[in-house]
XYZ file of C-alpha atoms in Angstrom:
745
model
C 28.712 -12.136 89.273
C 30.277 -10.745 92.033
C 33.543 -8.892 91.494
C 35.492 -11.129 93.711
C 33.610 -14.519 91.413
C 35.244 -16.130 88.168
C 32.543 -16.538 85.524
C 33.154 -19.858 86.137
C 32.361 -19.963 89.543
C 35.978 -20.487 90.451
C 37.825 -18.446 92.961
C 35.210 -17.803 95.347
C 36.242 -15.191 98.397
C 39.417 -13.968 96.455
C 40.075 -11.161 94.511
C 40.088 -11.448 90.974
C 42.975 -11.079 88.688
C 41.508 -9.075 85.469
C 42.844 -12.150 83.654
C 39.881 -14.286 84.594
C 37.613 -12.329 83.041
C 36.147 -13.611 79.805
C 37.806 -10.992 76.604
C 34.261 -11.531 75.352
C 31.876 -11.547 77.620
C 28.611 -9.959 76.692
C 27.896 -6.449 76.634
C 26.298 -6.473 79.654
C 28.788 -8.902 81.688
C 31.679 -7.042 80.546
C 30.714 -3.400 81.308
C 28.849 -4.323 84.384
C 31.578 -6.086 85.968
C 32.837 -3.518 88.106
C 36.434 -5.294 89.069
C 37.434 -5.768 85.145
C 37.103 -1.978 84.970
C 39.416 -0.836 88.160
C 42.984 -0.430 86.561
C 45.424 -3.054 89.381
C 48.718 -0.827 88.158
C 47.325 2.292 89.260
C 49.145 3.916 91.804
C 52.050 6.436 92.607
C 54.494 6.148 90.281
C 57.741 5.059 91.502
C 61.170 5.493 90.649
C 62.982 3.727 87.955
C 67.084 3.701 87.854
C 69.030 3.513 84.926
C 72.113 1.344 84.447
C 74.967 5.152 83.892
C 72.791 6.758 86.569
C 74.711 8.505 89.774
C 73.435 5.763 92.001
C 75.412 3.172 89.432
C 78.742 5.445 89.729
C 78.283 5.302 93.653
C 78.186 1.707 93.846
C 81.232 1.082 91.845
C 83.038 3.453 94.628
C 81.599 1.232 96.905
C 79.674 4.096 98.483
C 76.124 3.141 97.311
C 73.835 -0.041 96.148
C 71.527 0.444 93.614
C 67.424 -0.485 94.275
C 66.307 -3.013 92.639
C 65.279 -2.334 89.135
C 61.149 -2.340 88.301
C 60.606 -3.961 85.281
C 59.390 -1.591 82.334
C 56.324 -0.398 81.520
C 56.134 -2.062 78.192
C 53.279 -4.293 77.063
C 56.341 -6.855 76.036
C 56.578 -8.042 79.400
C 53.342 -8.986 79.835
C 51.621 -12.457 79.604
C 48.108 -11.640 78.376
C 47.170 -9.349 75.344
C 47.583 -5.657 76.087
C 44.337 -3.425 77.416
C 43.106 0.419 77.077
C 42.665 2.569 80.329
C 40.067 4.767 78.282
C 37.987 7.489 79.194
C 34.758 7.298 77.740
C 33.191 10.271 77.051
C 36.006 12.131 76.057
C 36.914 9.729 73.925
C 34.322 8.849 72.402
C 33.629 12.215 71.494
C 37.101 12.627 69.927
C 36.690 9.503 68.070
C 33.695 10.907 66.733
C 34.770 14.511 66.177
C 38.138 12.896 64.068
C 36.854 10.026 62.174
C 32.959 10.147 61.850
C 33.660 13.003 59.024
C 29.726 12.352 57.173
C 28.429 12.478 61.103
C 25.688 9.683 60.915
C 27.139 7.978 64.476
C 29.105 5.371 62.257
C 32.421 4.715 61.035
C 32.932 3.012 57.931
C 34.991 3.265 55.102
C 33.563 6.667 53.534
C 34.364 8.898 56.085
C 37.543 10.421 55.506
C 39.278 10.774 58.625
C 43.366 9.294 59.330
C 41.755 6.326 60.426
C 44.247 5.938 63.332
C 43.453 7.018 66.863
C 45.992 6.599 69.965
C 44.850 5.013 73.369
C 46.327 4.773 76.597
C 47.256 1.664 77.726
C 46.028 0.659 81.058
C 49.728 -2.257 81.849
C 51.413 1.728 82.068
C 48.703 3.031 84.085
C 47.616 5.460 80.820
C 51.514 6.650 80.443
C 52.671 5.096 77.501
C 50.065 5.083 73.872
C 49.440 2.517 71.663
C 47.589 3.210 67.926
C 44.522 1.917 66.774
C 44.472 1.820 62.940
C 41.649 1.027 60.354
C 38.118 1.157 59.349
C 37.220 -2.286 61.232
C 38.997 -1.446 64.564
C 37.684 2.316 65.094
C 34.230 1.247 64.237
C 34.537 -1.109 66.743
C 35.940 1.197 69.365
C 33.045 3.603 68.623
C 30.669 0.289 69.363
C 32.171 -0.822 72.357
C 32.266 3.185 73.952
C 28.516 3.130 73.313
C 27.907 0.078 75.231
C 29.933 1.314 78.006
C 28.240 4.666 77.919
C 24.428 3.228 78.156
C 26.166 0.706 80.994
C 27.048 4.346 83.029
C 30.694 3.953 82.608
C 32.894 6.710 83.164
C 36.253 4.590 82.677
C 36.920 1.440 81.413
C 39.864 -0.950 81.041
C 38.812 -2.230 77.010
C 41.061 -5.709 75.573
C 42.356 -4.873 72.147
C 41.085 -8.278 71.775
C 37.523 -7.017 71.228
C 38.491 -5.008 68.604
C 41.056 -6.543 66.484
C 38.466 -10.155 67.206
C 37.916 -12.185 63.811
C 35.110 -10.089 62.393
C 33.364 -14.002 62.019
C 33.626 -14.792 65.385
C 32.750 -11.066 66.353
C 29.122 -11.111 64.176
C 28.754 -14.675 65.577
C 29.182 -13.964 69.094
C 26.705 -10.142 68.715
C 24.043 -12.332 67.069
C 24.185 -15.122 70.079
C 24.544 -12.652 73.048
C 22.392 -9.399 71.681
C 20.663 -9.445 68.555
C 18.403 -12.800 69.603
C 17.767 -10.716 73.159
C 17.122 -7.084 71.066
C 14.513 -8.932 68.623
C 12.775 -10.896 71.731
C 9.518 -10.010 72.928
C 6.908 -11.222 74.899
C 2.859 -9.834 75.415
C 2.067 -9.573 78.045
C 1.522 -6.683 81.196
C 5.312 -5.990 81.139
C 5.119 -4.877 77.434
C 1.332 -4.165 76.275
C 1.971 -0.641 76.744
C 4.046 -0.658 74.021
C 2.880 -3.230 72.171
C -0.866 -3.077 72.150
C 0.278 0.556 70.237
C 0.243 0.039 66.186
C 2.172 2.747 64.234
C -0.113 1.668 61.473
C -3.074 3.176 63.391
C -4.233 5.997 60.861
C -7.430 6.700 63.020
C -8.103 10.686 64.766
C -7.313 8.341 68.651
C -4.742 6.193 68.131
C -4.510 3.834 71.583
C -3.050 0.392 72.666
C -5.758 -2.045 71.913
C -5.542 -5.959 72.136
C -8.626 -8.576 70.646
C -9.036 -11.749 72.863
C -10.452 -14.800 71.007
C -13.387 -15.762 72.248
C -11.143 -19.477 73.482
C -9.233 -17.770 75.809
C -11.371 -16.284 79.018
C -8.782 -16.595 80.515
C -6.636 -14.233 78.655
C -9.255 -11.597 79.208
C -9.819 -11.260 82.582
C -6.156 -10.977 82.252
C -5.938 -7.622 80.592
C -9.310 -6.081 81.746
C -7.365 -5.926 85.430
C -4.447 -4.860 83.861
C -6.824 -2.031 82.002
C -7.991 -1.763 85.541
C -5.019 -1.796 87.283
C -3.437 0.895 84.603
C -6.008 2.858 83.600
C -3.298 5.821 82.537
C -3.252 3.283 79.427
C -5.905 3.787 78.177
C -5.722 -0.425 76.894
C -8.501 -1.502 75.343
C -9.380 -5.540 75.674
C -11.924 -6.282 73.369
C -13.388 -9.676 72.378
C -12.918 -10.874 68.894
C -16.262 -12.685 67.343
C -16.656 -16.224 67.220
C -16.839 -16.011 63.606
C -14.455 -13.728 61.290
C -15.428 -12.582 58.178
C -13.828 -9.995 55.839
C -16.790 -7.767 56.771
C -15.759 -7.683 60.291
C -12.494 -7.571 59.729
C -12.866 -4.386 57.689
C -15.529 -2.859 60.052
C -12.626 -3.447 62.694
C -10.228 -1.193 60.723
C -12.129 1.514 62.440
C -10.238 0.310 65.759
C -7.275 -1.614 64.710
C -5.234 -3.852 67.497
C -2.879 -6.664 68.062
C -4.343 -9.618 68.494
C -3.306 -12.243 71.390
C -0.820 -15.028 71.318
C -0.235 -17.982 73.585
C 0.856 -17.379 77.532
C 1.663 -19.764 79.823
C 0.714 -20.044 83.830
C 3.400 -18.771 86.555
C 3.558 -17.998 90.030
C 4.343 -14.250 90.491
C 7.533 -14.413 92.273
C 6.476 -11.030 94.270
C 2.962 -12.093 95.416
C 3.213 -15.950 95.019
C -0.314 -15.487 93.073
C -1.041 -17.230 90.126
C -0.980 -15.655 86.817
C -0.121 -15.148 83.157
C 3.061 -14.647 81.554
C 3.170 -14.203 77.801
C 5.524 -16.731 75.219
C 8.314 -15.208 73.808
C 9.043 -14.828 70.041
C 11.563 -13.044 67.493
C 10.187 -10.862 65.772
C 11.964 -9.062 62.053
C 13.352 -6.441 62.996
C 13.602 -3.961 65.611
C 10.872 -1.968 64.958
C 8.443 -4.245 65.230
C 6.402 -5.999 68.017
C 4.028 -8.435 66.812
C 4.908 -11.837 65.741
C 5.180 -12.438 61.991
C 4.678 -15.471 60.041
C 7.590 -17.281 57.487
C 10.134 -14.617 58.729
C 10.020 -16.969 62.449
C 10.684 -20.278 60.986
C 13.814 -18.713 59.569
C 14.829 -17.226 62.716
C 14.225 -20.308 64.635
C 17.107 -22.398 61.767
C 19.325 -19.513 63.525
C 18.104 -19.830 67.274
C 18.611 -23.690 67.553
C 21.979 -23.657 66.343
C 23.226 -20.912 69.224
C 21.153 -23.738 71.656
C 17.828 -21.037 72.658
C 15.763 -24.326 71.686
C 13.443 -22.789 74.197
C 12.590 -19.578 72.174
C 12.130 -21.738 68.950
C 9.761 -23.720 70.711
C 8.091 -21.230 72.329
C 7.443 -19.494 68.716
C 5.904 -22.923 67.768
C 3.233 -23.107 70.531
C 2.608 -19.056 69.501
C 1.743 -20.691 66.150
C -0.412 -22.996 67.266
C -2.367 -20.908 69.687
C -2.826 -18.592 66.570
C -3.923 -21.824 64.484
C -6.723 -22.975 67.077
C -8.086 -19.152 67.562
C -7.378 -17.764 63.990
C -7.503 -20.529 61.881
C -3.883 -20.408 60.594
C -0.681 -18.703 61.046
C -1.007 -14.860 60.207
C 1.169 -12.892 58.472
C 1.248 -10.888 61.650
C -0.769 -10.643 64.705
C -2.396 -7.496 64.301
C -6.560 -7.156 63.981
C -5.840 -6.520 59.843
C -3.799 -9.088 59.144
C -6.900 -11.842 60.048
C -7.470 -13.289 57.137
C -4.250 -13.251 55.614
C -1.436 -16.277 56.002
C 2.178 -16.403 55.235
C 4.185 -19.184 53.555
C 3.864 -22.239 55.668
C 6.481 -24.122 57.283
C 4.760 -25.035 60.555
C 5.587 -28.997 60.364
C 9.214 -28.248 59.910
C 9.595 -25.565 62.454
C 7.727 -27.981 64.905
C 9.932 -31.660 63.978
C 13.164 -29.370 64.095
C 12.297 -28.665 67.775
C 10.826 -31.904 68.649
C 14.606 -33.283 67.661
C 16.538 -31.180 70.229
C 13.947 -31.865 72.859
C 12.689 -35.313 72.384
C 14.464 -36.544 75.670
C 12.118 -33.920 77.602
C 9.132 -34.500 79.275
C 5.861 -33.356 77.396
C 8.203 -33.502 74.078
C 5.267 -35.589 72.553
C 2.626 -33.962 73.534
C 4.144 -30.811 72.055
C 4.718 -32.389 68.755
C 1.566 -33.732 69.050
C -0.136 -30.309 69.310
C 2.011 -29.120 66.226
C 0.837 -31.832 64.619
C -2.901 -31.604 65.308
C -2.264 -27.928 63.911
C -0.317 -27.899 60.715
C -3.099 -30.686 59.948
C -6.308 -28.014 60.947
C -3.932 -25.197 58.606
C -3.990 -27.416 55.679
C -7.561 -28.725 55.445
C -8.989 -24.989 56.425
C -6.528 -22.930 54.567
C -4.198 -24.509 52.076
C -6.492 -26.909 50.557
C -10.179 -24.950 51.286
C -11.807 -22.204 48.640
C -10.347 -19.501 47.800
C -7.396 -21.156 47.487
C -7.362 -24.469 46.097
C -7.443 -24.534 42.175
C -9.775 -27.384 41.808
C -8.267 -28.052 38.109
C -5.382 -28.477 38.873
C -5.128 -29.627 42.828
C -2.393 -27.032 43.157
C -2.418 -24.250 45.743
C -2.309 -20.460 45.591
C -1.876 -17.625 48.065
C -5.648 -15.996 47.694
C -6.620 -14.565 50.995
C -10.035 -12.840 51.567
C -10.787 -9.613 52.491
C -12.570 -6.193 51.372
C -11.568 -3.057 49.853
C -8.476 -0.998 50.206
C -5.511 -2.959 52.774
C -6.101 -0.542 56.000
C -2.422 -1.246 57.100
C -0.969 1.029 54.092
C -0.573 4.589 54.984
C -3.177 6.508 53.428
C -1.824 7.713 50.650
C 0.190 4.473 49.583
C -2.944 4.256 46.599
C -3.338 7.226 45.856
C -2.211 6.737 42.478
C -4.563 3.819 41.995
C -7.654 4.945 43.804
C -7.884 9.076 42.696
C -9.148 8.470 38.884
C -11.572 6.832 40.314
C -12.221 9.181 42.980
C -12.858 11.709 40.430
C -14.919 9.117 38.181
C -17.549 9.198 41.080
C -17.158 13.037 42.349
C -15.846 12.557 45.286
C -13.401 13.193 48.085
C -10.400 10.771 48.208
C -11.505 9.823 51.679
C -15.644 9.974 50.530
C -14.432 7.153 47.812
C -12.542 4.787 49.873
C -15.302 4.538 52.078
C -18.033 4.035 49.655
C -15.860 1.466 48.349
C -14.581 -0.450 51.528
C -18.087 -0.820 52.343
C -19.847 -1.752 49.165
C -21.543 1.572 48.319
C -20.057 1.494 45.207
C -19.214 -1.099 42.901
C -15.458 -1.421 40.926
C -14.688 -4.792 39.949
C -11.423 -3.878 38.153
C -10.428 -2.415 42.155
C -11.769 -5.518 43.395
C -9.493 -7.257 41.300
C -6.233 -5.308 42.071
C -6.726 -5.234 45.369
C -7.513 -9.253 45.458
C -4.155 -9.525 44.139
C -2.415 -7.308 46.306
C -3.318 -9.342 49.120
C -2.101 -12.134 48.024
C 1.352 -10.952 47.356
C 1.187 -9.677 50.808
C 0.513 -12.833 51.727
C 2.966 -14.629 50.002
C 5.696 -12.879 51.891
C 7.419 -11.987 48.554
C 6.107 -8.056 48.791
C 6.593 -6.982 45.946
C 7.586 -8.084 42.922
C 7.324 -8.222 39.150
C 6.437 -11.737 39.461
C 3.248 -11.428 41.050
C 2.022 -7.687 39.933
C -1.551 -8.117 39.169
C -1.672 -12.121 38.722
C -0.898 -13.408 42.342
C -4.098 -15.121 43.215
C -4.536 -16.956 39.619
C -0.962 -18.084 40.480
C -0.133 -21.644 41.691
C 2.929 -21.077 42.804
C 6.429 -23.398 42.957
C 6.834 -21.963 46.320
C 3.557 -22.672 47.709
C 3.065 -26.000 46.797
C 6.489 -26.724 47.763
C 5.853 -26.065 51.411
C 2.716 -28.221 51.081
C 4.063 -31.325 49.449
C 6.619 -31.012 52.779
C 3.872 -30.474 55.195
C 2.272 -34.188 52.919
C 5.666 -35.559 53.761
C 6.338 -34.504 57.070
C 2.414 -35.706 58.656
C 2.856 -39.004 57.236
C 6.425 -39.637 58.313
C 5.316 -38.713 62.157
C 2.772 -40.235 61.891
C 3.859 -43.392 60.789
C 7.067 -43.081 62.749
C 6.111 -41.226 66.069
C 2.459 -42.431 66.602
C 2.081 -45.947 65.311
C 0.485 -44.720 62.419
C -2.615 -43.871 63.854
C -3.400 -40.181 64.949
C -6.550 -38.823 66.481
C -7.821 -35.787 66.074
C -10.298 -34.347 68.743
C -13.504 -32.155 67.568
C -11.388 -28.985 68.713
C -8.828 -29.217 66.216
C -11.126 -30.690 62.910
C -11.224 -28.091 60.093
C -15.137 -27.545 59.830
C -14.589 -26.104 56.470
C -13.272 -28.746 54.760
C -15.072 -32.165 53.998
C -11.703 -33.758 53.680
C -10.446 -33.692 57.364
C -10.752 -36.869 59.622
C -10.891 -37.751 62.788
C -8.349 -40.259 62.312
C -5.249 -39.638 60.412
C -2.972 -42.181 59.008
C 0.072 -41.674 57.031
C -1.175 -43.391 53.437
C -3.567 -40.995 53.523
C -0.596 -38.129 53.456
C 1.639 -40.333 51.459
C -1.262 -40.036 48.517
C -1.488 -36.176 49.135
C 1.993 -35.539 48.365
C 2.091 -38.139 45.230
C -0.845 -36.116 43.716
C 0.618 -32.836 44.577
C 4.303 -34.133 43.478
C 2.416 -35.430 39.721
C 0.595 -31.666 39.582
C 3.623 -29.790 40.439
C 5.597 -31.781 37.435
C 2.592 -31.972 35.157
C 1.793 -27.922 35.400
C 5.489 -25.933 37.235
C 8.437 -27.943 35.994
C 10.159 -27.374 32.321
C 12.400 -29.580 31.366
C 13.530 -26.913 28.687
C 14.589 -24.083 31.009
C 15.592 -26.162 33.686
C 13.200 -24.680 36.572
C 10.026 -24.453 37.897
C 7.978 -22.079 37.393
C 3.827 -20.482 38.340
C 1.365 -21.269 36.749
C -1.467 -19.585 36.078
C -4.640 -21.182 36.920
C -6.934 -17.919 34.976
C -5.011 -18.436 31.579
C -4.299 -22.152 32.222
C -0.690 -21.266 31.439
C 2.835 -21.490 32.300
C 4.393 -18.161 33.625
C 8.290 -17.667 32.333
C 9.345 -15.696 35.564
C 12.705 -17.184 36.800
C 12.905 -17.076 40.261
C 14.986 -18.343 43.339
C 11.568 -20.063 44.585
C 12.820 -22.863 41.954
C 15.183 -24.612 44.467
C 12.206 -24.797 46.845
C 11.261 -27.495 45.655
C 14.990 -28.800 46.234
C 14.444 -27.979 49.991
C 10.927 -29.752 50.048
C 12.436 -33.113 48.068
C 9.617 -32.663 45.101
C 12.594 -33.024 42.499
C 14.015 -36.267 41.112
C 17.588 -36.751 40.844
C 17.429 -35.795 37.331
C 15.347 -32.637 37.231
C 17.859 -31.327 40.702
C 20.368 -32.233 38.423
C 18.724 -30.340 35.455
C 18.546 -27.291 37.959
C 21.823 -27.245 38.882
C 23.158 -26.691 35.117
C 20.261 -24.531 34.191
C 18.920 -22.387 36.465
C 22.098 -22.024 39.163
C 23.946 -19.854 36.645
C 21.477 -17.593 36.019
C 20.498 -16.600 39.385
C 23.843 -17.100 41.120
C 25.804 -13.696 41.562
C 28.451 -12.121 43.618
C 26.803 -12.384 46.883
C 24.858 -15.550 46.292
C 21.249 -15.935 44.770
C 19.566 -13.359 43.345
C 15.700 -13.486 43.781
C 15.275 -13.250 40.098
C 16.626 -12.634 36.286
C 16.831 -9.182 35.184
C 15.415 -10.227 31.627
C 12.178 -11.707 34.238
C 12.167 -8.172 35.945
C 12.486 -5.929 32.652
C 13.551 -2.998 32.331
C 12.619 -0.125 35.391
C 12.845 3.566 35.099
C 10.405 6.243 36.514
C 7.195 4.677 35.579
C 8.332 1.045 35.979
C 10.806 1.391 39.375
C 12.468 -1.056 41.255
C 10.813 -4.011 43.745
C 12.594 -5.348 46.357
C 12.148 -8.914 45.441
C 13.386 -8.393 41.994
C 16.999 -8.340 40.881
C 19.536 -7.259 42.200
C 18.087 -8.082 45.626
C 18.897 -11.126 47.261
C 17.159 -12.015 50.483
C 18.014 -14.420 53.479
C 15.449 -17.313 52.990
C 16.382 -17.896 49.159
C 19.324 -18.467 50.789
C 18.703 -20.988 53.402
C 16.269 -22.831 51.295
C 18.871 -23.763 48.397
C 21.724 -24.716 50.520
C 19.488 -26.768 51.985
C 17.872 -28.172 48.988
C 21.172 -28.844 47.032
C 23.051 -30.302 49.798
C 19.635 -32.826 50.363
C 20.769 -33.718 46.842
C 24.246 -34.570 47.032
C 25.105 -31.092 45.312
C 27.655 -29.855 48.340
C 30.081 -28.011 46.267
C 27.678 -25.662 45.035
C 25.509 -25.499 48.342
C 29.058 -24.376 50.151
C 29.717 -22.119 47.533
C 26.444 -20.159 47.520
C 26.880 -20.115 51.464
C 30.110 -18.531 50.963
C 29.262 -15.941 48.222
C 26.427 -14.927 50.620
C 28.506 -14.985 54.030
C 31.222 -13.204 52.715
C 28.976 -10.162 51.465
C 27.636 -9.691 54.795
C 30.977 -9.853 56.624
C 32.431 -7.393 54.194
C 29.355 -4.985 55.218
C 29.493 -6.163 58.073
C 33.081 -4.906 58.500
C 33.201 -2.174 56.295
C 30.037 -0.359 57.507
C 29.905 -0.152 61.741
C 28.637 -3.863 61.993
C 25.622 -3.108 59.853
C 23.235 -6.167 59.477
C 20.165 -5.704 57.070
C 16.549 -6.972 55.886
C 18.263 -7.320 52.136
C 21.189 -6.835 49.759
C 22.136 -6.299 46.388
C 23.819 -9.266 45.623
C 25.349 -7.930 42.547
C 27.411 -4.793 44.585
C 30.640 -5.870 46.005
C 31.544 -2.968 48.020
C 28.151 -1.565 49.589
C 25.781 -4.033 49.159
C 23.564 -3.063 52.212
C 22.809 0.218 50.156
C 18.978 -1.072 48.786
C 17.031 1.397 46.156
C 13.241 -0.395 46.533
C 10.210 1.094 47.653
C 10.879 -0.585 51.348
C 13.836 0.791 52.076
C 16.020 -1.655 54.172
C 15.620 -2.353 57.642
C 18.619 -2.541 59.868
C 20.674 0.300 58.513
C 18.810 3.044 60.946
C 20.920 2.669 64.252
C 23.496 5.073 65.548
C 26.917 4.143 68.066
C 26.129 0.404 67.559
C 23.502 -1.830 65.999
C 21.247 -4.085 68.587
C 19.206 -6.997 66.641
C 20.934 -6.850 62.778
C 17.895 -7.951 61.169
C 16.197 -11.423 62.130
C 16.229 -14.135 59.165
C 19.589 -12.569 58.045
C 20.691 -13.315 61.983
C 19.787 -16.565 60.584
C 21.275 -17.430 57.749
C 24.650 -16.411 59.123
C 24.767 -18.952 62.232
C 22.680 -21.406 59.857
C 25.308 -21.150 57.054
C 28.718 -21.397 58.959
C 27.020 -24.753 59.435
C 27.374 -25.046 55.624
C 30.603 -24.070 54.803
C 33.688 -26.410 55.770
C 36.078 -24.903 58.354
C 39.156 -23.572 55.411
C 36.281 -21.574 54.068
C 35.335 -20.240 57.956
C 39.178 -19.553 57.868
C 38.942 -17.393 54.764
C 35.954 -15.926 55.831
C 37.645 -13.999 58.151
C 40.316 -12.864 56.376
C 37.864 -11.235 53.939
C 38.795 -13.373 51.566
C 36.687 -13.088 48.186
C 35.376 -16.639 46.989
C 37.606 -16.619 43.543
C 40.604 -15.663 45.456
C 39.780 -18.521 48.177
C 39.292 -21.130 45.186
C 42.311 -20.072 43.815
C 44.517 -20.699 46.712
C 42.356 -23.852 46.915
C 43.545 -24.655 43.394
C 47.051 -23.818 43.873
C 47.576 -25.531 46.482
C 45.879 -28.538 45.464
C 48.185 -28.443 42.186
C 51.557 -27.929 44.666
C 50.402 -30.894 46.686
C 49.976 -33.579 43.207
C 53.442 -31.748 41.894
C 55.207 -32.777 45.130
C 54.029 -36.437 44.480
C 55.018 -37.225 41.243
């Protein structure tokens, strides 16, 4: 946008007043629009004349007429909001030295500065000053100055409205205009140098490396040319074998690499030649460059609310590519994840996108491809060995694999492996190599790592709910998701594809005899009914009023109380009576100050030095658990409960955002009212490590915020903007209701 053009495209050919710009433009637009940062009031100060001046005396004597008196510089005469004339670097240094008393490049409630800074007003050409007060406005000032500096500005005219903006509006705007962009990646020549480097490559010669499936020769040619044109990258381009086995994946660990995802054909604007471009996707956090499994579904919910439909669609297309070429939606697109999936959400994700694009050309083909991928994944992954339990008919997280998970640091399992190394009189490295390659047999270790891989596939890594037993569990979360697959596929085949859906040979699941070339809704309806009966028989507990996991090895129901019980509501597994019992019995156990707990304190058990906390246990809350519970409660008509849980979660995020310099993190301690982003668990908390201004937030928390604002009502949204705790808000609502009733009497 040129300086002589308004943001709406009006006023071409004229100089704009600064009032023509949107105060809440994204940072790039705000700080790169030159005209808005030129002080149009600048210039030599002219003389003003007091009513008691010498000139007034002359006038009374008839000797002199006083010139017209100019208006004051005071802001009260200006019809628009206050603006500040700021020299960026000096003000930033002054702000940090005075207010950032702990030196972490953030201004929070824990800093001990005076919490007031005087800024020069633009309307007075810097002559008058106005005090900026409080943690929120000062931290916003730090963020805005950090952005201005990043965009190369020496001087800015800053709207006060960006400093005292309603925090709900500010966070929503940052997510829409900044965070999604900061988390968006695409894999092609523009990014391969960074993306193909693996921070978990512990080998002696870490280098960029990408693996290409045999069914994508055009990608192999593309990346081979990139490697030839840019030899300094040392890019290693390797074809994957036709058949992927645990042995092959183990041997690939000596050369870990990125896995190719979907690309589209485009015309290079510079050369006019056809080339490939990677389809974009959103990563969980800023340190990632690969496509992740269930994070992507949660992120898509926020993307769709923010009208970023093409990005959500692109993520579905990337998943279809993964299923077609790798057999599954992977934990993430790195070579060591080839045997491991993640919680399956593809049908709901694809149907939500289709609902937004069904009027567009190619929409039906998009849905067809998505359905083909989901059906193949269902047959080849979730209802095949080793994940299917043939006795119950339920499914488990139970990925294949050999040896020690390679993506962990060398010392991650040292406490587990060292005793075995001593037992065999070997060094640690010698034992790991011998064990991984089957030279040494240790069945106990085999079981340990089988369960460890299953925990990672579940997405709930780590929790005492799964420790040492995960691969044997038919979980309520996985089987709810598969019930949703079955009902989604049945409904879509019936309503969209006229109850006949043909599966081409290249989409057939060859490892499952249940796969069919012609799918009908009746087949999938029967599967859903069978699964619901099995869930009711093995996982539902009427007395406790919730669903539990079932141990397929011990043939008994577990007793860990988990928020995943509400996934049954999201999927539509429960009958109305079961839903009501869950709201009565399960919800009070799992509800806390900031929303839903992952599990109860009783189920987690005592923790200490020998038994540290796990991040998917009490007292932590995670965005996916909140989102699925809200949606499920709404599905069964428990609107007040859904709104209450959403309000608590949104309040906690907003309060931390206001008090701690705009922080948005991976997970929260939902029992801590003051600093819930402080998490004392083994993997810490992603999203804390930023200087000055947060650029990404965290993927599924961003989504939960945007999605949650669709759940709460308008009164609640206004109360969130004033940081009103839930109990205070409800008391005000009740008092207002009582007052209204008393006036009617």
